[in-house]
Coordinates of C-alpha atoms in Angstrom, one line a residue:
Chain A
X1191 CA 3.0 -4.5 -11.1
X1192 CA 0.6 -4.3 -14.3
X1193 CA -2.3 -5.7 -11.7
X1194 CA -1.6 -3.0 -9.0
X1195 CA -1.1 0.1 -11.6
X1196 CA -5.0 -1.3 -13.3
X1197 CA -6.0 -1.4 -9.5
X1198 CA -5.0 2.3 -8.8
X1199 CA -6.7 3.5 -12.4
X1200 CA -9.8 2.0 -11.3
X1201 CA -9.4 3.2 -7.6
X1202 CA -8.9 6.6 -9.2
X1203 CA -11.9 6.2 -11.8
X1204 CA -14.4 5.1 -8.2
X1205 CA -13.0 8.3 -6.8
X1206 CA -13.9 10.4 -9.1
X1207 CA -17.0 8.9 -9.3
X1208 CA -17.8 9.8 -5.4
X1209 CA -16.8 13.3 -6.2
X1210 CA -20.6 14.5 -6.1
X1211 CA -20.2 13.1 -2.4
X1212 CA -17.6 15.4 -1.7
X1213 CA -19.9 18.1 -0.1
X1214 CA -21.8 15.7 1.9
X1215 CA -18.1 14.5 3.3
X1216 CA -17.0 18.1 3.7
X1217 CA -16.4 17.5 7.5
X1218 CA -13.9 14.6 7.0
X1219 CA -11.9 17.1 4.3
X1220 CA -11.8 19.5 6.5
X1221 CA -10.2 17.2 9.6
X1222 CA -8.0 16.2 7.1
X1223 CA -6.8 19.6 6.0
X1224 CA -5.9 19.9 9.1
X1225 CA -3.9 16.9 9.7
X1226 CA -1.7 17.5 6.6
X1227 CA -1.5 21.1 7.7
X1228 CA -0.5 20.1 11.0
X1229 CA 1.6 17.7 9.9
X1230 CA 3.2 19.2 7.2
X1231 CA 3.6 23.1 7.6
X1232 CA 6.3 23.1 10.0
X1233 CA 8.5 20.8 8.2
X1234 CA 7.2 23.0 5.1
X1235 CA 8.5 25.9 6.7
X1236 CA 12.2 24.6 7.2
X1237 CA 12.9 22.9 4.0
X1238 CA 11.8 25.8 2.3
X1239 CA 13.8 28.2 4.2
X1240 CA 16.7 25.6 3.4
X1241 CA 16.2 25.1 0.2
X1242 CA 16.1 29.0 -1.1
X1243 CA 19.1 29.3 1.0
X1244 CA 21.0 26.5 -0.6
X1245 CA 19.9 27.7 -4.1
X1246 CA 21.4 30.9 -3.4
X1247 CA 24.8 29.6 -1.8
X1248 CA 25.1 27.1 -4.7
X1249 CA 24.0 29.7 -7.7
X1250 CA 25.2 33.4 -5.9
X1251 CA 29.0 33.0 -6.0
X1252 CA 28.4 31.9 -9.9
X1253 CA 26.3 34.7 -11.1
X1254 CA 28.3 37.0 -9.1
X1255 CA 31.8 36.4 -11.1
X1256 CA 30.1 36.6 -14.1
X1257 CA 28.8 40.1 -13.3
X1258 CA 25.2 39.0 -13.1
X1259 CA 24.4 38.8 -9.3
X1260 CA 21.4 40.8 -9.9
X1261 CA 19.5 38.2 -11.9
X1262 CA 20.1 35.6 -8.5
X1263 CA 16.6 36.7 -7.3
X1264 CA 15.2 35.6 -10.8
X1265 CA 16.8 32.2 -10.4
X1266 CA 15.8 31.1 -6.7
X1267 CA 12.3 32.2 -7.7
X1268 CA 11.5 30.5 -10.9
X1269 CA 13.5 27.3 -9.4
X1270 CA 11.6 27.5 -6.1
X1271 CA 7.9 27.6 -7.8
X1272 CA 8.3 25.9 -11.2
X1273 CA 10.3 22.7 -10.0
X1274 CA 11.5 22.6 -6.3
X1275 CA 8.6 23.1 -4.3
X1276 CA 6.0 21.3 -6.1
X1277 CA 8.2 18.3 -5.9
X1278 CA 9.5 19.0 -2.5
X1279 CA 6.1 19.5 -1.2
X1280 CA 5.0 16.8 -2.9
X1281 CA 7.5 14.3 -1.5
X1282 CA 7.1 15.6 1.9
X1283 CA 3.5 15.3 2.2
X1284 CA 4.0 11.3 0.7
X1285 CA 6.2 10.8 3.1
X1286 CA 4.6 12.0 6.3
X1287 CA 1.2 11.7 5.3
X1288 CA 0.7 9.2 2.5
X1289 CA 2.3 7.2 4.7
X1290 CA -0.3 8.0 7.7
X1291 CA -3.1 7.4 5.0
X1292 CA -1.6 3.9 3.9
X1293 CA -0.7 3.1 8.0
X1294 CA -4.5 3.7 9.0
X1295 CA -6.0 2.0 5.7
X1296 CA -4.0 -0.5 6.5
X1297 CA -5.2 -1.1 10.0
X1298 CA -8.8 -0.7 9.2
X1299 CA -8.5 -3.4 6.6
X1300 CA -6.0 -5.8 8.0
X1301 CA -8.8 -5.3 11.3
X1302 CA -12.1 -5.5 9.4
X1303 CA -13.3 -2.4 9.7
X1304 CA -13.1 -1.9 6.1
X1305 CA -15.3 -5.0 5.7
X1306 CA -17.5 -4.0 8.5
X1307 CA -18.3 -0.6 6.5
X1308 CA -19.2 -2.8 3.2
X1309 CA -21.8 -4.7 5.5
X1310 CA -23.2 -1.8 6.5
X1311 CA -23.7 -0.7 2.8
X1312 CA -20.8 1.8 3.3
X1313 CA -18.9 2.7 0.1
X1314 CA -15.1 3.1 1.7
X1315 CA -14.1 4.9 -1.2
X1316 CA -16.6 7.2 -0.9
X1317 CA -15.9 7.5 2.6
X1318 CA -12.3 6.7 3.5
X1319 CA -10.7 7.3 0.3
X1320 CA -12.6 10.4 -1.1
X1321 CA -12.0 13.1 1.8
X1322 CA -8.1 11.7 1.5
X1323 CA -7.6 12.4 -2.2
X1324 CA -9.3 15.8 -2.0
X1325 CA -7.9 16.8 1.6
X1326 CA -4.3 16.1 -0.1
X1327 CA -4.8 17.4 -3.9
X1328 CA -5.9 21.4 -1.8
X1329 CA -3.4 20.9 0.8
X1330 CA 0.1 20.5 -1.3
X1331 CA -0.8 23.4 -3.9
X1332 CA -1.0 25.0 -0.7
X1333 CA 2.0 24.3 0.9
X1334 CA 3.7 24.8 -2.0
X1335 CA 2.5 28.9 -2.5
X1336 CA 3.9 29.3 1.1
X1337 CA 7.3 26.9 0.3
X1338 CA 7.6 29.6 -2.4
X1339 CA 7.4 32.5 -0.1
X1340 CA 9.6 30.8 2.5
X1341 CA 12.3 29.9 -0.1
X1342 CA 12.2 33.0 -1.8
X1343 CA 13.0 34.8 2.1
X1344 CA 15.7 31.9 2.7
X1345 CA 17.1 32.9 -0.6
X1346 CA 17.1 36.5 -0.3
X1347 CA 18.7 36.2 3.1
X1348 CA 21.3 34.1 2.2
X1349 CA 21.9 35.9 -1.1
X1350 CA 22.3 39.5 1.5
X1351 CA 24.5 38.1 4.3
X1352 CA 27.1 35.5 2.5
X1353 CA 30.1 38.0 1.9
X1354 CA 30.9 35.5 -1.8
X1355 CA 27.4 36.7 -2.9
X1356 CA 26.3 40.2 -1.2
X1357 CA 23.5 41.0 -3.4
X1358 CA 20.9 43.5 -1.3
X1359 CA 17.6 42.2 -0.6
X1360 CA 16.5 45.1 -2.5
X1361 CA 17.8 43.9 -5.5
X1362 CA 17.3 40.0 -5.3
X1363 CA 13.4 40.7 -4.7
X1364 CA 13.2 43.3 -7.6
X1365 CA 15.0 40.8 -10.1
X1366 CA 12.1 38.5 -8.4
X1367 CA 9.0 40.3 -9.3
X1368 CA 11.0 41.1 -12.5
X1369 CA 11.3 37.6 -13.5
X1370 CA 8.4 35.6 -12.4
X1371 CA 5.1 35.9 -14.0
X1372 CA 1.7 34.4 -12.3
X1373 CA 2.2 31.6 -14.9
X1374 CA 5.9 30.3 -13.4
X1375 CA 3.4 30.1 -10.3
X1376 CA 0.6 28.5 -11.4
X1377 CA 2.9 25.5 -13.7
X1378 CA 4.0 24.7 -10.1
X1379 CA 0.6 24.8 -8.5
X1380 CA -0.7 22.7 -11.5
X1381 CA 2.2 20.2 -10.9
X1382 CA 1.7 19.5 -7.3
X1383 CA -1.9 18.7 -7.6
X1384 CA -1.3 15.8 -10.0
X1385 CA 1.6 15.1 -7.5
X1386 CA -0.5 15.3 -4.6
X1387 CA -3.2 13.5 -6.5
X1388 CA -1.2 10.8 -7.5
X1389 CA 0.6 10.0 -4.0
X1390 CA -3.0 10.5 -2.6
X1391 CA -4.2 7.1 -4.4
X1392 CA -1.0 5.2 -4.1
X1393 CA -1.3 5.5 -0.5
X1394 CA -4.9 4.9 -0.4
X1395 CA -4.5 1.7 -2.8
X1396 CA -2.0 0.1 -0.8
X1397 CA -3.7 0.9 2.3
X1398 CA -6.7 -0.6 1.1
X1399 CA -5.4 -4.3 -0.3
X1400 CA -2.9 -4.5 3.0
X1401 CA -2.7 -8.3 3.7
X1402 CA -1.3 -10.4 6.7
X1403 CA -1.5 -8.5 9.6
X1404 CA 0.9 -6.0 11.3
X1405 CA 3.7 -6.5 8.8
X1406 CA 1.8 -6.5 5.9
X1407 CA 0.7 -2.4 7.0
X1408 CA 4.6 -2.4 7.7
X1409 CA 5.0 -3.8 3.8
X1410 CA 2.3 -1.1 2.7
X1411 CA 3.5 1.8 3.9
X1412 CA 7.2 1.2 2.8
X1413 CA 5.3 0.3 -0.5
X1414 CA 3.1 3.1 -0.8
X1415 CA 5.9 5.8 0.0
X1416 CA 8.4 4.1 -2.5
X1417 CA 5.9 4.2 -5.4
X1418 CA 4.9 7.8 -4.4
X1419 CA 8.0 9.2 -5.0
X1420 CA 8.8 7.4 -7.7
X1421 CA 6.1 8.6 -9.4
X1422 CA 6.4 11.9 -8.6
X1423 CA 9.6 12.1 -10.1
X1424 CA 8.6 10.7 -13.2
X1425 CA 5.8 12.4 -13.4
X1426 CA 7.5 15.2 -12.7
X1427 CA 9.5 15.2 -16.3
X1428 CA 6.5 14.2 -17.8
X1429 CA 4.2 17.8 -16.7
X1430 CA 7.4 19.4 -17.1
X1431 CA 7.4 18.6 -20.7
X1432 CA 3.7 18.6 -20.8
X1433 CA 3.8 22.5 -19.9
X1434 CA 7.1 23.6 -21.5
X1435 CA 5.1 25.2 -24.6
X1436 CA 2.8 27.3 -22.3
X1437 CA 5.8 28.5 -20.6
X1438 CA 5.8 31.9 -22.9
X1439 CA 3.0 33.7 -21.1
X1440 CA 0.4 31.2 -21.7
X1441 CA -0.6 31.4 -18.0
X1442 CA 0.0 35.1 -17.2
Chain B
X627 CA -35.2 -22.5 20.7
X628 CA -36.7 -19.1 18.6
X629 CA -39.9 -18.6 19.4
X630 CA -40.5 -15.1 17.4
X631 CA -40.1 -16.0 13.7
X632 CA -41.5 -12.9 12.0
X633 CA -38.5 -11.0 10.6
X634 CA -36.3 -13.9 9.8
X635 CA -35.9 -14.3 6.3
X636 CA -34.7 -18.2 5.0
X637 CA -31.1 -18.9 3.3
X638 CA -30.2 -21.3 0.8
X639 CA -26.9 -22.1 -0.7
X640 CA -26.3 -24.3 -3.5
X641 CA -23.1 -25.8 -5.1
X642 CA -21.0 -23.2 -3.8
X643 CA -17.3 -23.5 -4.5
X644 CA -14.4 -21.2 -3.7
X645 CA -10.9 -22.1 -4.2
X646 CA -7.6 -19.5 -3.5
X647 CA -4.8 -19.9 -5.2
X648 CA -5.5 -23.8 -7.1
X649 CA -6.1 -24.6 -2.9
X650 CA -10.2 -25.9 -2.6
X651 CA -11.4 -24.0 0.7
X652 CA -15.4 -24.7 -0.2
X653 CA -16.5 -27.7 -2.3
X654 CA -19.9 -27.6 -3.8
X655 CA -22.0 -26.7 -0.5
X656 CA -25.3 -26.9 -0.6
X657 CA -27.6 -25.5 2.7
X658 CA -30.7 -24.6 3.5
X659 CA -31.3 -22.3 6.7
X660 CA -34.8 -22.1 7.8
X661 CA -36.2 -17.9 8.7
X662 CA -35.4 -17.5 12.5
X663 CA -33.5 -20.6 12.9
X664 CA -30.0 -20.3 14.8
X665 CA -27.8 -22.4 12.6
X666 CA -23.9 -22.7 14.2
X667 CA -21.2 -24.0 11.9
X668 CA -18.1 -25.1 13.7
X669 CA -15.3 -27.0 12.4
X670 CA -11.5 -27.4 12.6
X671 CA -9.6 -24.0 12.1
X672 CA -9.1 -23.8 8.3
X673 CA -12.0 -25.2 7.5
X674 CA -13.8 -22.6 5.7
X675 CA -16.3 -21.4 7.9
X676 CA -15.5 -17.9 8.4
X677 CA -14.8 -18.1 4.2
X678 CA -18.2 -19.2 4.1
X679 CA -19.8 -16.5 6.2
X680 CA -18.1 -13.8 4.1
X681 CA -20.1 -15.5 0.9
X682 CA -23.1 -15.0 2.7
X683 CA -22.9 -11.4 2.6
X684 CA -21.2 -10.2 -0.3
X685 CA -17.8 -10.0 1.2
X686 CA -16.5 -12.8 -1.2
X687 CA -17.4 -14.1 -4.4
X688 CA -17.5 -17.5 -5.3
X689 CA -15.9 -19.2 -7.9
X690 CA -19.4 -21.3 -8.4
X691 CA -22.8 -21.8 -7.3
X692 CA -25.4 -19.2 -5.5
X693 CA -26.2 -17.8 -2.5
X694 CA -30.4 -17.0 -1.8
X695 CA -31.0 -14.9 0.8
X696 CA -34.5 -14.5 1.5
X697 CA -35.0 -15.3 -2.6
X698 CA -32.7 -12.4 -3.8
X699 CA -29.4 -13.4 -5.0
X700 CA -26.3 -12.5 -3.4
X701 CA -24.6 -10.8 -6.6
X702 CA -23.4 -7.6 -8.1
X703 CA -26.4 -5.7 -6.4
X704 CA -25.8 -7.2 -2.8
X705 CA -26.1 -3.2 -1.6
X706 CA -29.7 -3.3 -1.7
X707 CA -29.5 -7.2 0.0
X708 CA -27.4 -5.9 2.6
X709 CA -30.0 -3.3 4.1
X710 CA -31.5 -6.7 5.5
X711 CA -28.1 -8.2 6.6
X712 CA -25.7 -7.6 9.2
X713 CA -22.5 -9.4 10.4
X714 CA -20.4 -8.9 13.7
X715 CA -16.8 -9.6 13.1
X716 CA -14.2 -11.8 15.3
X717 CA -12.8 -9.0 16.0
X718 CA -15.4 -6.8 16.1
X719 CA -14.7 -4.8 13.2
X720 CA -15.6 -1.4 14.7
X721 CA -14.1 1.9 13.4
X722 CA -11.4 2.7 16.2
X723 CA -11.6 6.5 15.3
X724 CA -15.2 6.8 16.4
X725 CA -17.0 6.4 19.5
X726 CA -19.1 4.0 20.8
X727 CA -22.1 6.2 19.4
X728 CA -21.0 6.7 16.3
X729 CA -19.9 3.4 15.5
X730 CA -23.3 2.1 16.5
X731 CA -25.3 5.3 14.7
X732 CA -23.2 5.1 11.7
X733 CA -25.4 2.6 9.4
X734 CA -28.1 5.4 9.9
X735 CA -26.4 8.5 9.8
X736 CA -24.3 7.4 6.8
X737 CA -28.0 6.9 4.5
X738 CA -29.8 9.7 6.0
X739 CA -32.4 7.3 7.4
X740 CA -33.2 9.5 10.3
X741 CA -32.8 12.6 11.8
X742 CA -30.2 13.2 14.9
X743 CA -31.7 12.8 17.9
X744 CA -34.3 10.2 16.3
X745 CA -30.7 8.5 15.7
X746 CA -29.2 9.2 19.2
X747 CA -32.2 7.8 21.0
X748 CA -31.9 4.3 18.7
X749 CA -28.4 3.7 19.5
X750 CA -29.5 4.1 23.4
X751 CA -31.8 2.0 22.9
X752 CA -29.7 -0.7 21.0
X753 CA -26.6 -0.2 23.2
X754 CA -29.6 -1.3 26.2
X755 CA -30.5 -4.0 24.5
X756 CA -26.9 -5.6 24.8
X757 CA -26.6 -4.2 28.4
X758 CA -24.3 -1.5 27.5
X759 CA -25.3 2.1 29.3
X760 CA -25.2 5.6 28.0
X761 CA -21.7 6.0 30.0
X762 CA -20.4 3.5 27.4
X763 CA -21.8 5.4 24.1
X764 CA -18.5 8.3 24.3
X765 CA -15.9 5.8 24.7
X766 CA -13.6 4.6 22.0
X767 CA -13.1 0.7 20.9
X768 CA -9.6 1.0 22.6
X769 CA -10.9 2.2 26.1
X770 CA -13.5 -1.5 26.0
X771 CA -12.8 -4.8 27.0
X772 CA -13.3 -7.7 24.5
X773 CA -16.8 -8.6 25.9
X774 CA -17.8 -5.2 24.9
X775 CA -16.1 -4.6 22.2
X776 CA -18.2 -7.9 20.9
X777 CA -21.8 -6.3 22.4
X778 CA -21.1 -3.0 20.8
X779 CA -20.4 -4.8 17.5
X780 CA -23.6 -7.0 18.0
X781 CA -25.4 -3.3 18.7
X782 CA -24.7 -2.1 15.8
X783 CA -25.7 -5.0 13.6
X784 CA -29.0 -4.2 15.2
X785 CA -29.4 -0.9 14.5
X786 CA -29.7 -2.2 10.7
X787 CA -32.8 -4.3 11.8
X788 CA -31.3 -7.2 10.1
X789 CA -33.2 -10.3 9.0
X790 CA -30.6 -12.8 9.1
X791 CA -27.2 -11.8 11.4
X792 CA -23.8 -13.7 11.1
X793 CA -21.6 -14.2 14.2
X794 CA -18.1 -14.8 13.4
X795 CA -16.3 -16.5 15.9
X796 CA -18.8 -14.0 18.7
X797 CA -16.8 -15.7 21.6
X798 CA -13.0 -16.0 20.3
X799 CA -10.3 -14.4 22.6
X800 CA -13.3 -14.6 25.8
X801 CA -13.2 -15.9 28.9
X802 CA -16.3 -18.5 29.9
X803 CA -18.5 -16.3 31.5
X804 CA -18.4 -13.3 28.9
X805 CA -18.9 -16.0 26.0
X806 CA -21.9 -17.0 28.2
X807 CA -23.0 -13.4 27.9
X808 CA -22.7 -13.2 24.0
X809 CA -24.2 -16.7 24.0
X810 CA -27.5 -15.5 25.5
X811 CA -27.4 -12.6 24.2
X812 CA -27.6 -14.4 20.5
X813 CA -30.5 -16.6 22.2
X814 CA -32.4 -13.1 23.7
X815 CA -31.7 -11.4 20.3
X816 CA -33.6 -14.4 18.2
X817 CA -36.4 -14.5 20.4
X818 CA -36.8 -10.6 20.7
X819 CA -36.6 -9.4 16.7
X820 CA -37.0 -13.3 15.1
X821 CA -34.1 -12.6 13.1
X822 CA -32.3 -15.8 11.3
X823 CA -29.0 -16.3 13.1
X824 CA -25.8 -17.7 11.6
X825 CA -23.1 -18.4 13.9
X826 CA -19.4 -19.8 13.1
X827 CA -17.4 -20.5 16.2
X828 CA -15.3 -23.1 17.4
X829 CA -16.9 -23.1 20.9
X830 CA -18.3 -26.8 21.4
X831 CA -20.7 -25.8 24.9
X832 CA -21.9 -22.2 23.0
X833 CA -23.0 -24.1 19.4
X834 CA -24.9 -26.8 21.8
X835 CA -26.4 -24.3 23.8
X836 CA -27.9 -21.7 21.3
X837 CA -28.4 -23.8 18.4
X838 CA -31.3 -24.9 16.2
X839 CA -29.1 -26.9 14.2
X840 CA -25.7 -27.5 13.6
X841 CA -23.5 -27.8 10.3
X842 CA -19.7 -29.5 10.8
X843 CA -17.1 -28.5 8.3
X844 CA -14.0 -30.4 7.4
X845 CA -12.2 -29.3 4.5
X846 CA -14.7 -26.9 2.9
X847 CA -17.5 -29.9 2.7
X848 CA -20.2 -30.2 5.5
X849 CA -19.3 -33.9 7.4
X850 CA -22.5 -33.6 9.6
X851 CA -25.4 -31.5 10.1
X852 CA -28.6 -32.3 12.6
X853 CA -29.7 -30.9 15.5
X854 CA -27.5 -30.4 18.7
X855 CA -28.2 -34.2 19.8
X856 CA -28.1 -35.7 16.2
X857 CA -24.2 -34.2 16.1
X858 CA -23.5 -35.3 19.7
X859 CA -23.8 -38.6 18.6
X860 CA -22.6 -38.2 15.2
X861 CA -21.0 -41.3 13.9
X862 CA -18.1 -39.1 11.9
X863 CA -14.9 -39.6 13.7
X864 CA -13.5 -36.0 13.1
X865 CA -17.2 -34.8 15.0
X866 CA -16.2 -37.0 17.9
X867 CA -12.8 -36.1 18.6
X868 CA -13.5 -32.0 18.2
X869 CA -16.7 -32.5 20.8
X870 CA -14.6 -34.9 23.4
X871 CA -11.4 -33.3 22.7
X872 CA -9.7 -32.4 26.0
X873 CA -6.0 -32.4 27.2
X874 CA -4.3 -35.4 28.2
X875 CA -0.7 -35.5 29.3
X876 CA 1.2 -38.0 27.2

């Protein structure tokens, strides 16, 4: 465990070593952008929607005996873009891209093509794992300003049409903008891209050391998704704690 | 057998020992590979050829010993070696998400060596040169056969204008006639750029046929090495039975 963790700190450290390389492989960013948009916004969409709904169903009925309906908007919102959507977002993108990244990695090296780029005095990480880390660290802060938007509709409509809740649109959005400051925003965008980053060069390490064939890329991407979301999770209480003193307006 | 020794750089190898795991898969090899020679290494599966061929290029490093390739040192720095280097994989080893043409063009579009269509009209030309046509350049790996799949792997060490290419296993998974193919295409290849030519396979009719010389490996140590008709009569059992080894019903 100690040996992979020292691999992916020196995988990282190479990576952001290529960085000056990063306009030159601008093209491979950009196709995958669109992968992980393509792959992910969708998905994005309906989670989201489910999510700010379920906040709503699970937090409305509360609020609402306790004669404080109209703070529900407040609630869905600062939930939704301090702490569920960077980690949703984060967790889905793992999961359906990491574990594309680790997949193809995995085939490239358990093929040779991997070697066959050293031979041709190819960095990989320069040009397999670079335009991955970046493409992933834009996309999920992304995803996760328009999983805040989604979530905040799915809440709002939930919060205006269950008959235990009934708190107007109106009122859930102006308890919204009331609420949430830029810097509630910007602790969740600042969240997903060390998620993002993180799952990026899990998958990317355990696509790159894959071993034994077809089930060792089978082995990799099971590993690389596990270890992504465990991470995320822990890291997760770690930024959490990390930002709680900038919480007061340090961001607005 | 090469005629056209001008770009071939010399190899030597000495005490060179790699073990995985406590297991010895090279014991203190020592070799010295003449510029433009063909040199095959065959040997038993497991023997450490294709171990070996990954030394010569950087791929591994050994536990012991050096590797000179044209003087220089294979080490740390083998970047700046491998601009004289190439190596076509068993399998090929080409980049299934490009084409033919970019897996070909890549060495030279990836260092900026020259401009676009300076590049397009190389990769023609190299893609010629293992009897591939300009049809063949927009495919992908997955839409070729093995044969070509080989040739376009052999095109692409080219482009590098390597002085000393390594085959591994150039003929595995082919029928007879496409291996004859690849063998004279490794034959044309010497004699047209002079390039030194390493080539593991386990093909018995190919090593005899292209060779200059031949190295046999059992257990990481070279048994025998000589000439095509020094190994054919090679007193070392092991040599014997892998040359004459056909099927018998028991």
């Amino acid at each position: 465990m100690f040996r992979n963790i020292g691999e992916m700190v020196l995988l990282f450290v190479a990576t952001v070593k290529a960085l000056p390389w990063a306009c030159r492989e601008r093209r491979k960013i950009a196709e995958q952008l669109f992968d992980i948009g393509n792959a992910s916004l969708f998905m994005a969409c309906v989670l989201s929607l489910f999510i700010g709904g379920v906040l709503s169903l699970q937090s409305g009925p509360v609020l609402v005996e306790n004669g404080i309906g109209s703070a529900l908007g407040n609630l869905v919102a600062i939930a939704m873009c301090k702490e569920l959507a960077p980690v949703m977002m984060s967790i889905l993108v793992a999961g359906r891209v990491g574990s594309a990244m680790a997949a193809e990695l995995g085939s490239m090296s358990v093929y040779q093509e991997i070697d066959a780029l050293r031979t041709l005095a190819i960095n990989p990480i320069r040009f397999l794992v670079l335009p991955r880390v970046i493409a992933i660290s834009i996309a999920v802060p992304c995803l996760v300003v328009f999983s805040n938007l989604v979530g905040w509709l799915g809440g709002a409509f939930v919060a205006a049409h269950n008959d235990r809740i009934a708190v107007p649109a109106e009122t859930f959005f102006t308890s919204l903008r009331e609420g949430v400051d830029p810097g509630d925003v910007v602790n969740g965008l600042i969240k997903s891209f060390f998620f993002a980053l993180c799952a990026g060069v899990i998958c990317c390490h355990q696509g790159l050391t894959t071993q034994g064939g077809p089930r060792g890329i089978g082995r990799s991407v099971t590993k690389a998704v596990v270890n992504s979301l465990a991470l995320i999770l822990i890291l997760d209480y770690i930024l959490t704690r990390v930002l709680l003193p900038f919480d007061n307006g340090f961001f607005a | 057998m090469s005629d056209s020794r001008s770009t071939g750089i010399p190899l030597k190898v000495r005490n060179l020992r790699k073990s995985y795991d406590g297991r010895v898969v090279l014991q203190s090899m020592d070799l010295d590979i003449a510029a433009g020679e063909i040199f095959v290494l065959m040997g038993p599966s497991g023997s450490g050829k294709s171990v070996f061929l990954r030394h010569l290029i950087g791929l591994e490093a050994p536990d012991s010993g050096e590797i000179l390739v044209g003087g220089e040192r294979v080490g740390p720095d083998i970047d700046q070696t491998r601009h004289r280097l190439a190596m076509v994989f068993q399998g090929g080893g080409l980049l299934n998400s490009l084409t033919v043409e970019e897996n070909v063009g890549l060495y030279l579009r990836e260092h900026r060596l020259k401009a676009s269509e300076e590049i397009n009209r190389i990769v023609l030309e190299k893609l010629a040169l293992v009897r591939l046509g300009s049809d063949d350049a927009g495919k992908y790996p997955s839409e070729l056969s093995g044969g070509m799949r080989k040739r376009v792997a052999i095109a692409r060490a080219l482009v590098i204008e390597p002085q000393l290419i390594l085959y591994d296993e150039p003929t595995s998974e082919l029928d007879p006639l496409v291996s004859l193919t690849i063998g004279r295409e490794i034959v044309n290849l010497n004699r047209r750029i002079g390039a030194t030519s390493v080539v593991v396979t386990h093909h018995v009719d190919l090593a005899m046929g292209i060779a200059d010389r031949i190295a046999f490996l059992s257990e990481g140590a070279i048994v025998a090495l000589g000439t095509p008709e020094q190994i054919r009569s090679s007193p070392v059992p092991l040599v014997h039975q892998f040359l004459n080894a056909e099927f018998k019903e028991a």
